[in-house]
Coordinates of C-alpha atoms (C1' of nucleotides) in Angstrom, one line a residue:
Chain A
M21 CA 8.6 32.6 -26.7
A22 CA 5.4 30.6 -26.0
R23 CA 5.4 29.3 -22.4
S24 CA 2.9 26.6 -22.9
K25 CA 2.3 25.8 -19.2
R26 CA 1.0 22.3 -19.5
P27 CA -0.2 21.0 -16.2
A28 CA 2.6 19.1 -14.5
M29 CA 2.8 15.4 -14.9
S30 CA 2.1 13.2 -11.9
P31 CA 4.8 10.6 -11.0
A32 CA 2.9 7.8 -12.7
E33 CA 2.5 9.8 -15.8
T34 CA 6.1 10.7 -15.8
E35 CA 6.9 7.1 -15.9
V36 CA 4.7 6.3 -18.8
L37 CA 5.4 9.1 -21.1
P38 CA 9.0 8.0 -21.9
L39 CA 7.7 4.6 -22.9
V40 CA 5.8 6.3 -25.7
W41 CA 8.7 8.4 -26.7
Q42 CA 11.0 5.5 -27.0
S43 CA 9.1 4.2 -30.0
Q44 CA 8.0 7.6 -31.3
E45 CA 4.4 6.2 -31.2
A46 CA 2.8 3.5 -29.2
T47 CA -0.6 1.9 -28.5
V48 CA -1.9 1.3 -25.1
Q49 CA -0.9 -2.3 -25.4
Q50 CA 2.6 -1.6 -26.4
V51 CA 3.1 0.8 -23.5
H52 CA 1.5 -1.8 -21.2
E53 CA 4.0 -4.4 -22.4
A54 CA 6.9 -2.1 -22.1
L55 CA 6.3 -1.6 -18.4
P56 CA 9.1 -2.9 -16.2
S57 CA 8.3 -6.2 -14.6
N58 CA 8.2 -4.7 -11.1
R59 CA 5.4 -2.4 -12.2
K60 CA 2.2 -4.3 -12.7
V61 CA -0.9 -2.4 -13.4
T62 CA -3.7 -3.3 -15.7
Y63 CA -4.1 -2.3 -19.3
V64 CA -7.0 0.0 -18.3
T65 CA -4.8 1.9 -15.9
I66 CA -2.3 2.6 -18.7
A67 CA -5.1 3.7 -21.0
T68 CA -6.2 6.1 -18.3
L69 CA -2.7 7.5 -17.9
L70 CA -2.3 8.0 -21.6
R71 CA -5.6 9.7 -21.8
R72 CA -4.7 12.0 -19.0
L73 CA -1.4 12.8 -20.6
E74 CA -3.3 13.8 -23.7
E75 CA -5.7 16.0 -21.8
K76 CA -2.6 17.7 -20.3
G77 CA -1.1 18.3 -23.6
Y78 CA 1.8 15.8 -23.6
L79 CA 0.3 13.4 -26.1
R80 CA -2.0 13.2 -29.0
H81 CA -3.6 10.2 -30.6
H82 CA -5.1 9.0 -33.8
A83 CA -6.9 5.7 -34.5
R84 CA -5.4 2.8 -36.3
G85 CA -7.8 0.0 -36.8
K86 CA -9.6 -0.3 -33.5
A87 CA -6.7 0.9 -31.5
F88 CA -5.4 4.3 -30.6
V89 CA -1.9 5.2 -31.4
Y90 CA -0.4 7.8 -29.1
G91 CA 2.4 10.1 -30.1
P92 CA 4.1 13.1 -28.6
A93 CA 2.3 16.4 -28.6
A94 CA 5.1 18.3 -27.0
K95 CA 8.8 18.2 -27.7
K96 CA 10.5 15.5 -25.6
E97 CA 13.5 17.8 -25.0
D98 CA 11.3 20.5 -23.6
V99 CA 9.4 18.2 -21.4
I100 CA 12.5 16.7 -20.0
R101 CA 14.1 20.2 -19.5
R102 CA 11.0 21.3 -17.6
T103 CA 10.8 18.3 -15.5
I104 CA 14.5 18.5 -14.5
S105 CA 14.5 22.2 -13.9
D106 CA 11.4 21.9 -11.7
L107 CA 13.2 19.4 -9.6
V108 CA 16.4 21.5 -9.4
E109 CA 14.3 24.4 -8.5
R110 CA 12.6 22.7 -5.6
L111 CA 15.5 20.7 -4.3
F112 CA 18.4 23.0 -4.9
G113 CA 16.8 26.4 -5.3
G114 CA 17.6 26.4 -9.0
N115 CA 21.4 25.6 -8.8
P116 CA 22.1 22.6 -11.0
V117 CA 25.7 22.0 -9.7
P118 CA 24.7 20.2 -6.6
L119 CA 22.7 17.8 -8.7
M120 CA 25.7 17.1 -11.0
Q121 CA 27.9 16.5 -7.9
H122 CA 25.3 14.2 -6.5
L123 CA 25.1 12.2 -9.7
A124 CA 28.9 12.2 -10.0
Q125 CA 29.3 10.6 -6.6
H126 CA 26.3 8.3 -6.3
S127 CA 25.5 7.1 -9.7
G128 CA 28.5 4.9 -10.7
I129 CA 29.3 7.4 -13.4
S130 CA 32.9 7.1 -14.6
D131 CA 35.4 9.9 -15.2
E132 CA 35.3 8.9 -18.8
D133 CA 31.5 9.5 -18.9
I134 CA 32.2 12.9 -17.3
E135 CA 34.9 13.8 -19.8
R136 CA 32.5 13.1 -22.6
L137 CA 30.1 15.7 -21.2
K138 CA 32.5 18.6 -21.9
G139 CA 31.6 20.8 -24.8
L140 CA 27.9 19.8 -24.9
G141 CA 26.9 23.1 -23.5
K142 CA 28.4 25.1 -26.3
K143 CA 25.6 27.3 -27.5
K144 CA 25.6 27.2 -31.3
Chain Q
M28 CA 20.3 -2.9 5.2
A29 CA 17.2 -1.0 6.5
R30 CA 15.2 0.3 3.6
S31 CA 13.1 2.8 5.6
K32 CA 10.5 3.4 2.9
R33 CA 9.2 6.7 3.9
P34 CA 6.2 7.8 1.9
A35 CA 7.3 9.9 -1.1
M36 CA 7.3 13.6 -0.7
S37 CA 4.8 15.7 -2.8
P38 CA 6.2 18.5 -4.9
A39 CA 5.2 21.1 -2.4
E40 CA 6.8 19.2 0.4
T41 CA 9.9 18.7 -1.8
E42 CA 10.2 22.4 -2.0
V43 CA 9.9 23.1 1.6
L44 CA 12.1 20.5 3.1
P45 CA 15.4 22.0 1.8
L46 CA 14.5 25.2 3.4
V47 CA 14.7 23.5 6.7
W48 CA 17.9 21.8 5.8
Q49 CA 19.6 25.0 4.9
S50 CA 19.6 26.1 8.5
Q51 CA 19.8 22.8 10.1
E52 CA 16.7 23.7 12.1
A53 CA 13.9 26.1 11.4
T54 CA 10.6 27.3 12.8
V55 CA 7.5 27.6 10.6
Q56 CA 8.0 31.3 10.5
Q57 CA 11.6 31.0 9.3
V58 CA 10.6 28.6 6.5
H59 CA 7.7 30.9 5.6
E60 CA 10.1 33.8 5.3
A61 CA 12.6 31.8 3.4
L62 CA 10.1 31.1 0.6
P63 CA 11.0 32.5 -2.8
S64 CA 9.1 35.7 -3.5
N65 CA 7.2 34.1 -6.4
R66 CA 5.8 31.5 -4.0
K67 CA 3.2 33.1 -1.8
V68 CA 1.3 30.8 0.5
T69 CA 0.2 31.5 4.0
Y70 CA 1.9 30.7 7.2
V71 CA -0.7 28.0 8.0
T72 CA 0.0 26.3 4.7
I73 CA 3.7 26.0 5.6
A74 CA 2.8 24.7 9.0
T75 CA 0.7 22.0 7.4
L76 CA 3.5 21.0 5.0
L77 CA 6.0 20.7 7.9
R78 CA 3.6 18.7 9.9
R79 CA 3.0 16.3 7.0
L80 CA 6.7 16.0 6.4
E81 CA 7.0 15.0 10.0
E82 CA 4.3 12.4 9.7
K83 CA 6.1 11.0 6.7
G84 CA 9.3 10.7 8.7
Y85 CA 11.4 13.5 7.1
L86 CA 11.3 15.9 10.0
R87 CA 11.0 15.9 13.7
H88 CA 10.3 18.9 16.0
H89 CA 10.6 20.1 19.5
A90 CA 9.1 23.1 21.2
R91 CA 11.1 26.2 21.9
G92 CA 9.1 28.8 23.6
K93 CA 5.7 28.7 22.0
A94 CA 7.0 27.8 18.6
F95 CA 8.1 24.4 17.1
V96 CA 11.5 24.0 15.8
Y97 CA 11.7 21.5 13.0
G98 CA 14.9 19.6 12.2
P99 CA 15.8 16.7 9.9
A100 CA 14.7 13.2 10.9
A101 CA 16.3 11.6 7.9
K102 CA 19.7 12.1 6.4
K103 CA 19.6 14.8 3.8
E104 CA 22.0 12.8 1.6
D105 CA 19.7 9.8 1.6
V106 CA 16.6 11.8 0.9
I107 CA 18.2 13.6 -2.0
R108 CA 19.6 10.4 -3.4
R109 CA 16.2 8.8 -3.3
T110 CA 14.5 11.7 -4.9
I111 CA 16.9 11.8 -7.7
S112 CA 17.0 8.1 -8.4
D113 CA 13.3 8.0 -8.4
L114 CA 13.3 10.7 -11.1
V115 CA 16.0 8.9 -13.1
E116 CA 14.1 5.7 -12.8
R117 CA 10.9 7.2 -14.2
L118 CA 12.3 9.5 -16.8
F119 CA 15.3 7.4 -18.1
G120 CA 14.6 3.9 -16.9
G121 CA 17.3 4.1 -14.4
N122 CA 20.2 5.3 -16.5
P123 CA 21.7 8.5 -15.1
V124 CA 23.8 9.4 -18.1
P125 CA 21.1 11.0 -20.1
L126 CA 20.4 13.2 -17.1
M127 CA 24.0 14.3 -16.9
Q128 CA 24.0 15.0 -20.6
H129 CA 20.9 17.0 -20.3
L130 CA 22.3 19.1 -17.5
A131 CA 25.6 19.6 -19.3
Q132 CA 23.9 21.0 -22.3
H133 CA 21.0 22.9 -20.9
S134 CA 22.1 24.2 -17.5
G135 CA 24.8 26.7 -18.3
I136 CA 27.3 24.5 -16.5
S137 CA 30.9 25.1 -17.6
D138 CA 33.6 22.7 -18.6
E139 CA 35.4 23.8 -15.5
D140 CA 32.5 22.7 -13.4
I141 CA 32.5 19.4 -15.2
E142 CA 36.2 18.9 -14.7
R143 CA 35.7 19.4 -11.0
L144 CA 33.3 16.5 -10.9
K145 CA 35.9 13.9 -11.7
G146 CA 37.1 11.8 -8.9
L147 CA 34.0 12.4 -6.8
G148 CA 32.7 8.9 -7.5
K149 CA 35.9 7.2 -6.2
K150 CA 34.7 5.3 -3.2
K151 CA 37.5 6.1 -0.6
Chain M
dT16 C1' -23.2 -13.3 -39.8
dG17 C1' -21.9 -14.5 -35.4
dA18 C1' -18.9 -15.1 -32.0
dC19 C1' -14.6 -13.8 -30.2
dA20 C1' -11.0 -11.1 -29.1
dC21 C1' -9.6 -6.7 -28.3
dC22 C1' -10.5 -1.7 -27.7
dT23 C1' -12.0 2.5 -25.6
dA24 C1' -15.5 4.9 -22.6
dT25 C1' -17.5 5.7 -18.3
dG26 C1' -17.3 6.4 -14.0
dA27 C1' -16.2 5.1 -9.5
dC28 C1' -13.4 5.5 -5.3
dA29 C1' -10.2 5.9 -1.6
dG30 C1' -6.4 8.5 -0.6
dA31 C1' -3.1 12.3 -1.4
dT32 C1' -2.4 17.3 -2.2
dG33 C1' -2.5 22.2 -1.8
dT34 C1' -4.5 25.8 0.6
dC35 C1' -6.8 28.0 4.1
dA36 C1' -10.2 30.0 7.7
dT37 C1' -10.9 29.5 12.3
dA38 C1' -10.6 28.1 16.9
dT39 C1' -7.7 27.6 20.6
dA40 C1' -3.4 27.8 23.3
dT41 C1' 0.7 30.2 25.0
dT42 C1' 3.8 33.9 26.1
dA43 C1' 5.7 38.4 26.9
dG44 C1' 4.5 42.8 28.5
dT45 C1' 2.1 46.3 31.2
Chain C
dA26 C1' -4.2 39.4 35.6
dC27 C1' -5.3 41.2 30.9
dT28 C1' -4.2 41.8 26.4
dA29 C1' -2.0 41.8 22.2
dA30 C1' 0.8 39.1 19.4
dT31 C1' 2.0 34.8 17.9
dA32 C1' 1.6 29.6 17.7
dT33 C1' -0.4 25.4 16.9
dA34 C1' -4.7 22.4 16.2
dT35 C1' -8.8 21.4 13.7
dG36 C1' -10.8 20.3 10.0
dA37 C1' -12.6 21.6 5.6
dC38 C1' -12.6 21.2 0.7
dA39 C1' -11.9 21.2 -4.2
dT40 C1' -8.6 18.7 -7.0
dC41 C1' -5.7 15.4 -8.4
dT42 C1' -3.9 10.6 -8.4
dG43 C1' -3.6 5.8 -8.9
dT44 C1' -6.3 1.9 -10.0
dC45 C1' -9.6 -0.6 -11.7
dA46 C1' -14.4 -3.0 -12.9
dT47 C1' -17.5 -3.0 -16.3
dA48 C1' -20.2 -1.5 -20.2
dG49 C1' -20.2 -0.9 -24.9
dG50 C1' -18.0 -0.5 -29.7
dT51 C1' -15.5 -2.7 -33.6
dG52 C1' -12.5 -5.5 -36.5
dT53 C1' -11.7 -10.4 -37.9
dC54 C1' -12.3 -14.9 -39.3
dA55 C1' -14.5 -19.3 -39.6

DNA sequence: TGACACCTATGACAGATGTCATATATTAGT
DNA sequence: ACTAATATATGACATCTGTCATAGGTGTCA
């Protein structure tokens, strides 16, 4: 298997990448507008973050008119998996159960939500 | 309520803090020895990380003989909660369900483990 | 075709990070 | 009291981060 080893994303980058994912593709402006209201940074800052994400291998872009349209260069699933397993690694030495427990008790997740999780792990 | 607002931990710090927690208290040397084998940094590096964690309010220390013994200065539960909710915020806009799903399908967690999570959220 | 609106490029900058080499202090022996 | 072993203190340094101001390119429409 090809372990790509993209440089890790910084916190700010980790916040911006999902905003691109959620529309498959997005211009700087769209991402800028999609920012939560409590997070005010300038358009230029977003442009920088997207550029850096591209340098790191998470995004790619092509021009459309005068603007750049950014889209994923790495599979969302993989990026998320990596991000989470890195956290689990650091915080819990690699054991994901404590994280599940934590979520179950501090995230307002219902037993119904939990019930629905069963069976997801079945490897095809 | 008192929102302490400790500066966020860096990735390296996030990896080292749990090593102190796991023995309640620990010297630089103990933490250094507790490092996973794939993670080789010098003793001095660990000392720096522990000192910075103290500056940020996560640890405190007292001397024992010639060595410093570091112990928690913030509740582990709170630190973990903050760390996780920050990630959920960034990656999933605050919704923890996708994270649960991800863990359920990619972490080798069994349906039994999942079953055991039920009821944890019930506030007394 | 000019002016405007809207983009990206450049690069700047302070502060955070990850890692150490060294200098200095302290303690337990002998 | 000296010394070897072991600690912390200093501070250095290349990168990375988060943020932006500003310069320069380009499409659009009157």
